[in-house]
Protein backbone atom coordinates (compact mmCIF):
# COMPACT_ATOMS: atom_id res chain seq x y z
CA UNK A 1 0.00 0.00 0.00
CA UNK A 2 1.23 3.45 -0.84
CA UNK A 3 0.07 6.97 -0.01
CA UNK A 4 -0.72 9.22 -2.95
CA UNK A 5 -2.32 12.66 -2.65
CA UNK A 6 -4.36 11.95 0.46
CA UNK A 7 -5.25 8.33 -0.23
CA UNK A 8 -3.88 4.91 0.60
CA UNK A 9 -3.97 2.65 -2.47
CA UNK A 10 -2.29 -0.56 -3.65
CA UNK A 11 0.78 0.40 -5.68
CA UNK A 12 -0.63 -1.23 -8.86
CA UNK A 13 -3.67 1.06 -8.65
CA UNK A 14 -1.71 4.26 -8.05
CA UNK A 15 -1.68 6.67 -11.00
CA UNK A 16 -0.03 10.01 -11.65
CA UNK A 17 -0.74 12.27 -14.62
CA UNK A 18 1.79 12.31 -17.47
CA UNK A 19 1.79 16.08 -16.98
CA UNK A 20 3.16 15.74 -13.47
CA UNK A 21 6.15 18.06 -13.21
CA UNK A 22 8.11 15.23 -11.63
CA UNK A 23 7.63 13.26 -14.87
CA UNK A 24 8.12 16.22 -17.21
CA UNK A 25 10.88 18.21 -15.48
CA UNK A 26 12.15 16.08 -12.57
CA UNK A 27 10.74 19.00 -10.56
CA UNK A 28 10.58 17.60 -7.05
CA UNK A 29 12.46 16.36 -4.01
CA UNK A 30 12.54 13.14 -2.00
CA UNK A 31 13.68 11.41 1.16
CA UNK A 32 14.60 7.82 2.03
CA UNK A 33 13.99 6.96 5.68
CA UNK A 34 15.08 3.64 7.20
CA UNK A 35 12.59 2.02 9.56
CA UNK A 36 13.80 -0.50 12.15
CA UNK A 37 11.32 -2.56 14.19
CA UNK A 38 8.62 -0.38 12.62
CA UNK A 39 10.14 2.78 14.06
CA UNK A 40 11.46 5.41 11.64
CA UNK A 41 15.15 6.02 12.33
CA UNK A 42 16.11 9.68 12.82
CA UNK A 43 12.77 10.85 11.45
CA UNK A 44 13.18 14.41 12.67
CA UNK A 45 16.53 14.76 10.88
CA UNK A 46 15.09 13.40 7.64
CA UNK A 47 12.16 15.82 7.87
CA UNK A 48 14.56 18.66 8.56
CA UNK A 49 16.54 17.75 5.43
CA UNK A 50 13.26 17.49 3.49
CA UNK A 51 12.45 21.07 4.54
CA UNK A 52 15.91 22.15 3.34
CA UNK A 53 15.29 20.47 -0.03
CA UNK A 54 11.82 22.03 -0.35
CA UNK A 55 13.22 25.47 0.51
CA UNK A 56 15.96 24.87 -2.07
CA UNK A 57 13.38 24.39 -4.85
CA UNK A 58 10.92 26.98 -3.45
CA UNK A 59 8.12 24.49 -2.82
CA UNK A 60 5.91 24.87 0.25
CA UNK A 61 5.95 21.96 2.68
CA UNK A 62 2.44 20.47 2.43
CA UNK A 63 2.54 18.98 5.95
CA UNK A 64 3.81 19.64 9.44
CA UNK A 65 6.35 17.22 10.88
CA UNK A 66 3.59 15.70 13.03
CA UNK A 67 1.48 15.08 9.93
CA UNK A 68 4.43 13.54 8.08
CA UNK A 69 5.12 11.32 11.10
CA UNK A 70 1.50 10.20 11.17
CA UNK A 71 1.40 9.43 7.42
CA UNK A 72 4.73 7.59 7.46
CA UNK A 73 3.53 5.57 10.46
CA UNK A 74 0.40 4.59 8.55
CA UNK A 75 2.35 3.53 5.44
CA UNK A 76 4.70 1.46 7.61
CA UNK A 77 1.70 -0.11 9.37
CA UNK A 78 0.12 -1.10 6.04
CA UNK A 79 3.27 -2.81 4.72
CA UNK A 80 4.98 -6.07 5.62
CA UNK A 81 8.21 -6.37 7.55
CA UNK A 82 9.59 -4.78 10.69
CA UNK A 83 12.46 -3.17 8.83
CA UNK A 84 11.45 -1.01 5.90
CA UNK A 85 12.79 1.72 3.69
CA UNK A 86 10.27 4.54 3.33
CA UNK A 87 10.52 6.65 0.19
CA UNK A 88 8.69 9.97 0.14
CA UNK A 89 8.49 12.25 -2.81
CA UNK A 90 6.91 15.64 -3.49
CA UNK A 91 6.66 17.24 -6.92
CA UNK A 92 5.41 20.64 -8.02
CA UNK A 93 2.15 19.05 -9.23
CA UNK A 94 0.30 18.62 -12.49
CA UNK A 95 0.09 21.46 -15.03
CA UNK A 96 0.38 22.18 -18.74
CA UNK A 97 4.05 21.85 -19.70
CA UNK A 98 5.58 25.26 -19.14
CA UNK A 99 8.70 26.15 -17.17
CA UNK A 100 7.36 28.78 -14.72
CA UNK A 101 5.95 27.52 -11.41
CA UNK A 102 2.24 26.69 -11.79
CA UNK A 103 -0.33 27.48 -9.10
CA UNK A 104 -1.42 23.89 -8.44
CA UNK A 105 -1.25 21.51 -5.46
CA UNK A 106 1.89 19.39 -5.17
CA UNK A 107 1.92 15.65 -5.81
CA UNK A 108 2.71 13.76 -2.60
CA UNK A 109 3.77 10.13 -2.71
CA UNK A 110 4.98 7.76 0.02
CA UNK A 111 5.90 4.11 -0.50
CA UNK A 112 7.77 1.55 1.56
CA UNK A 113 9.93 -1.43 0.67
CA UNK A 114 11.47 -4.12 2.85
CA UNK A 115 14.85 -3.02 4.19
CA UNK A 116 17.37 -5.84 4.13
CA UNK A 117 20.63 -5.62 6.06
CA UNK A 118 23.82 -5.72 3.97
CA UNK A 119 24.77 -9.31 3.08
CA UNK A 120 27.25 -10.82 5.60
CA UNK A 121 29.52 -11.68 2.70
CA UNK A 122 29.77 -8.00 1.71
CA UNK A 123 30.52 -7.00 5.29
CA UNK A 124 33.19 -9.67 5.42
CA UNK A 125 34.89 -8.83 2.12
CA UNK A 126 33.92 -5.23 1.48
CA UNK A 127 32.84 -3.90 -1.90
CA UNK A 128 34.56 -2.53 -4.99
CA UNK A 129 34.26 1.07 -6.14
CA UNK A 130 35.42 3.11 -9.09
CA UNK A 131 36.06 6.84 -9.35
CA UNK A 132 34.56 9.32 -11.78
CA UNK A 133 34.48 13.03 -12.28
CA UNK A 134 31.58 14.63 -10.38
CA UNK A 135 29.65 16.24 -13.22
CA UNK A 136 26.46 16.98 -11.27
CA UNK A 137 25.04 20.45 -10.65
CA UNK A 138 26.28 22.49 -7.69
CA UNK A 139 23.24 22.08 -5.43
CA UNK A 140 23.95 18.48 -4.43
CA UNK A 141 22.73 19.40 -0.92
CA UNK A 142 19.17 19.31 -2.33
CA UNK A 143 17.75 15.78 -2.45
CA UNK A 144 16.31 16.33 -5.91
CA UNK A 145 14.41 13.64 -7.80
CA UNK A 146 16.36 14.75 -10.92
CA UNK A 147 18.84 11.91 -10.49
CA UNK A 148 19.98 11.40 -14.08
CA UNK A 149 23.63 12.33 -13.35
CA UNK A 150 23.66 10.02 -10.29
CA UNK A 151 22.11 7.22 -12.34
CA UNK A 152 24.69 7.62 -15.12
CA UNK A 153 27.52 7.77 -12.59
CA UNK A 154 26.29 4.69 -10.73
CA UNK A 155 26.09 2.75 -13.99
CA UNK A 156 29.85 3.28 -14.45
CA UNK A 157 30.30 1.20 -11.28
CA UNK A 158 27.76 -1.40 -12.36
CA UNK A 159 29.48 -1.80 -15.74
CA UNK A 160 32.78 -2.34 -13.92
CA UNK A 161 31.23 -4.94 -11.57
CA UNK A 162 31.57 -2.50 -8.65
CA UNK A 163 29.10 -1.34 -5.99
CA UNK A 164 29.63 2.42 -6.00
CA UNK A 165 31.11 5.30 -7.98
CA UNK A 166 33.15 7.69 -5.85
CA UNK A 167 33.05 11.22 -7.17
CA UNK A 168 35.90 13.70 -7.54
CA UNK A 169 35.36 17.40 -8.22
CA UNK A 170 38.32 19.71 -8.92
CA UNK A 171 40.74 17.22 -7.37
CA UNK A 172 38.70 16.64 -4.18
CA UNK A 173 36.41 13.85 -2.98
CA UNK A 174 32.73 14.85 -2.77
CA UNK A 175 30.66 11.69 -2.13
CA UNK A 176 29.39 8.52 -3.81
CA UNK A 177 26.64 8.37 -6.45
CA UNK A 178 24.20 7.45 -3.64
CA UNK A 179 26.31 7.47 -0.48
CA UNK A 180 28.73 9.52 1.60
CA UNK A 181 32.39 8.54 1.74
CA UNK A 182 34.89 8.48 4.62
CA UNK A 183 38.55 7.52 4.45
CA UNK A 184 41.17 6.48 7.01
CA UNK A 185 44.82 7.53 6.79
CA UNK A 186 47.35 6.72 9.51
CA UNK A 187 44.52 5.81 11.90
CA UNK A 188 42.77 9.16 11.47
CA UNK A 189 39.24 9.11 10.12
CA UNK A 190 38.70 11.81 7.50
CA UNK A 191 35.30 13.10 6.40
CA UNK A 192 34.65 15.71 3.70
CA UNK A 193 32.87 18.79 5.11
CA UNK A 194 29.22 19.36 4.28
CA UNK A 195 28.71 21.86 1.48
CA UNK A 196 26.49 22.49 -1.55
CA UNK A 197 28.60 19.83 -3.33
CA UNK A 198 27.32 16.85 -1.33
CA UNK A 199 24.17 15.53 0.24
CA UNK A 200 24.25 16.03 4.02
CA UNK A 201 23.77 12.36 4.83
CA UNK A 202 21.81 11.36 7.90
CA UNK A 203 24.03 8.27 8.26
CA UNK A 204 27.09 10.53 7.82
CA UNK A 205 25.87 12.51 10.86
CA UNK A 206 25.30 9.33 12.88
CA UNK A 207 28.86 8.23 12.03
CA UNK A 208 30.40 11.52 13.14
CA UNK A 209 28.38 11.45 16.38
CA UNK A 210 29.60 7.92 17.10
CA UNK A 211 33.16 8.92 16.28
CA UNK A 212 33.01 11.85 18.71
CA UNK A 213 31.29 9.81 21.43
CA UNK A 214 33.94 7.09 21.18
CA UNK A 215 36.89 9.50 21.03
CA UNK A 216 38.08 8.34 17.62
CA UNK A 217 40.65 10.67 16.11
CA UNK A 218 39.06 12.37 13.14
CA UNK A 219 39.16 15.44 10.92
CA UNK A 220 36.36 16.97 8.90
CA UNK A 221 38.16 18.58 5.96
CA UNK A 222 38.64 18.51 2.22
CA UNK A 223 40.08 15.18 1.03
CA UNK A 224 42.25 15.29 -2.07
CA UNK A 225 42.14 12.71 -4.83
CA UNK A 226 45.71 11.65 -3.86
CA UNK A 227 44.60 11.03 -0.27
CA UNK A 228 41.68 8.96 -1.51
CA UNK A 229 44.00 6.80 -3.63
CA UNK A 230 46.51 6.33 -0.81
CA UNK A 231 43.88 5.71 1.91
CA UNK A 232 44.34 2.83 4.35
CA UNK A 233 40.56 2.38 4.45
CA UNK A 234 37.57 3.73 2.56
CA UNK A 235 33.97 3.46 3.79
CA UNK A 236 30.60 4.38 2.38
CA UNK A 237 27.44 5.20 4.33
CA UNK A 238 23.77 5.52 3.44
CA UNK A 239 20.36 4.89 4.95
CA UNK A 240 19.90 1.71 2.94
CA UNK A 241 23.48 0.37 2.99
CA UNK A 242 24.38 1.50 6.53
CA UNK A 243 28.19 1.37 6.60
CA UNK A 244 30.28 -0.69 4.21
CA UNK A 245 33.99 -1.04 3.60
CA UNK A 246 35.29 -0.24 0.12
CA UNK A 247 38.15 -2.67 -0.31
CA UNK A 248 38.96 -2.18 -4.00
CA UNK A 249 39.22 1.12 -5.82
CA UNK A 250 39.63 1.18 -9.59
CA UNK A 251 40.63 -2.50 -9.41
CA UNK A 252 43.42 -1.85 -6.89
CA UNK A 253 43.23 -3.04 -3.27
CA UNK A 254 42.50 -0.38 -0.65
CA UNK A 255 45.03 -0.85 2.19
CA UNK A 256 45.28 -4.57 2.86
CA UNK A 257 42.35 -5.26 0.53
CA UNK A 258 40.15 -6.36 3.45
CA UNK A 259 37.83 -4.35 5.71
CA UNK A 260 40.04 -2.53 8.21
CA UNK A 261 40.01 -2.01 11.97
CA UNK A 262 38.25 1.36 11.77
CA UNK A 263 35.45 -0.12 9.67
CA UNK A 264 34.95 -3.01 12.09
CA UNK A 265 34.79 -0.63 15.01
CA UNK A 266 32.39 1.82 13.36
CA UNK A 267 30.21 -0.98 12.07
CA UNK A 268 29.94 -2.37 15.58
CA UNK A 269 29.14 1.06 17.06
CA UNK A 270 26.48 1.58 14.40
CA UNK A 271 24.85 -1.80 15.10
CA UNK A 272 24.88 -1.10 18.85
CA UNK A 273 23.35 2.32 18.27
CA UNK A 274 20.65 0.82 16.05
CA UNK A 275 19.90 -1.85 18.67
CA UNK A 276 19.44 0.85 21.33
CA UNK A 277 17.09 2.63 18.99
CA UNK A 278 15.15 -0.59 18.36
CA UNK A 279 14.77 -1.22 22.07
CA UNK A 280 13.05 2.13 22.26
CA UNK A 281 15.93 4.28 23.41
CA UNK A 282 16.13 7.85 22.28
CA UNK A 283 17.13 8.53 18.77
CA UNK A 284 19.52 11.39 19.39
N1 LIG B 1 20.64 8.03 -1.11
N2 LIG B 1 24.72 11.06 -1.07
C1 LIG B 1 23.82 10.78 -2.03
C2 LIG B 1 24.01 11.37 -3.39
C3 LIG B 1 22.72 9.96 -1.75
O1 LIG B 1 21.81 9.70 -2.71
C4 LIG B 1 22.58 9.40 -0.45
C5 LIG B 1 21.44 8.50 -0.08
C6 LIG B 1 23.55 9.70 0.53
C7 LIG B 1 23.47 9.19 1.93
O2 LIG B 1 22.49 9.86 2.69
P1 LIG B 1 21.71 9.15 3.88
O3 LIG B 1 22.74 8.68 4.84
O4 LIG B 1 20.85 10.23 4.45
O5 LIG B 1 20.92 8.01 3.29
C8 LIG B 1 24.60 10.55 0.18
C9 LIG B 1 19.42 7.31 -0.84
C10 LIG B 1 19.56 6.16 0.10
C11 LIG B 1 18.77 6.94 -2.17
O6 LIG B 1 18.76 7.81 -3.04
O7 LIG B 1 18.26 5.84 -2.31
Short mmCIF file of C-alpha atoms and ligand atoms in Angstrom, two decimals, residues 30-34 46 49 85 87 136 140 142-144 147 150 154 164 167 174-181 197-206 236-242 270, ligand 1:
data_model
loop_
_atom_site.label_atom_id
_atom_site.label_comp_id
_atom_site.label_asym_id
_atom_site.label_seq_id
_atom_site.Cartn_x
_atom_site.Cartn_y
_atom_site.Cartn_z
CA UNK A 30 12.54 13.14 -2.00
CA UNK A 31 13.68 11.41 1.16
CA UNK A 32 14.60 7.82 2.03
CA UNK A 33 13.99 6.96 5.68
CA UNK A 34 15.08 3.64 7.20
CA UNK A 46 15.09 13.40 7.64
CA UNK A 49 16.54 17.75 5.43
CA UNK A 85 12.79 1.72 3.69
CA UNK A 87 10.52 6.65 0.19
CA UNK A 136 26.46 16.98 -11.27
CA UNK A 140 23.95 18.48 -4.43
CA UNK A 142 19.17 19.31 -2.33
CA UNK A 143 17.75 15.78 -2.45
CA UNK A 144 16.31 16.33 -5.91
CA UNK A 147 18.84 11.91 -10.49
CA UNK A 150 23.66 10.02 -10.29
CA UNK A 154 26.29 4.69 -10.73
CA UNK A 164 29.63 2.42 -6.00
CA UNK A 167 33.05 11.22 -7.17
CA UNK A 174 32.73 14.85 -2.77
CA UNK A 175 30.66 11.69 -2.13
CA UNK A 176 29.39 8.52 -3.81
CA UNK A 177 26.64 8.37 -6.45
CA UNK A 178 24.20 7.45 -3.64
CA UNK A 179 26.31 7.47 -0.48
CA UNK A 180 28.73 9.52 1.60
CA UNK A 181 32.39 8.54 1.74
CA UNK A 197 28.60 19.83 -3.33
CA UNK A 198 27.32 16.85 -1.33
CA UNK A 199 24.17 15.53 0.24
CA UNK A 200 24.25 16.03 4.02
CA UNK A 201 23.77 12.36 4.83
CA UNK A 202 21.81 11.36 7.90
CA UNK A 203 24.03 8.27 8.26
CA UNK A 204 27.09 10.53 7.82
CA UNK A 205 25.87 12.51 10.86
CA UNK A 206 25.30 9.33 12.88
CA UNK A 236 30.60 4.38 2.38
CA UNK A 237 27.44 5.20 4.33
CA UNK A 238 23.77 5.52 3.44
CA UNK A 239 20.36 4.89 4.95
CA UNK A 240 19.90 1.71 2.94
CA UNK A 241 23.48 0.37 2.99
CA UNK A 242 24.38 1.50 6.53
CA UNK A 270 26.48 1.58 14.40
N1 LIG B 1 20.64 8.03 -1.11
N2 LIG B 1 24.72 11.06 -1.07
C1 LIG B 1 23.82 10.78 -2.03
C2 LIG B 1 24.01 11.37 -3.39
C3 LIG B 1 22.72 9.96 -1.75
O1 LIG B 1 21.81 9.70 -2.71
C4 LIG B 1 22.58 9.40 -0.45
C5 LIG B 1 21.44 8.50 -0.08
C6 LIG B 1 23.55 9.70 0.53
C7 LIG B 1 23.47 9.19 1.93
O2 LIG B 1 22.49 9.86 2.69
P1 LIG B 1 21.71 9.15 3.88
O3 LIG B 1 22.74 8.68 4.84
O4 LIG B 1 20.85 10.23 4.45
O5 LIG B 1 20.92 8.01 3.29
C8 LIG B 1 24.60 10.55 0.18
C9 LIG B 1 19.42 7.31 -0.84
C10 LIG B 1 19.56 6.16 0.10
C11 LIG B 1 18.77 6.94 -2.17
O6 LIG B 1 18.76 7.81 -3.04
O7 LIG B 1 18.26 5.84 -2.31
#
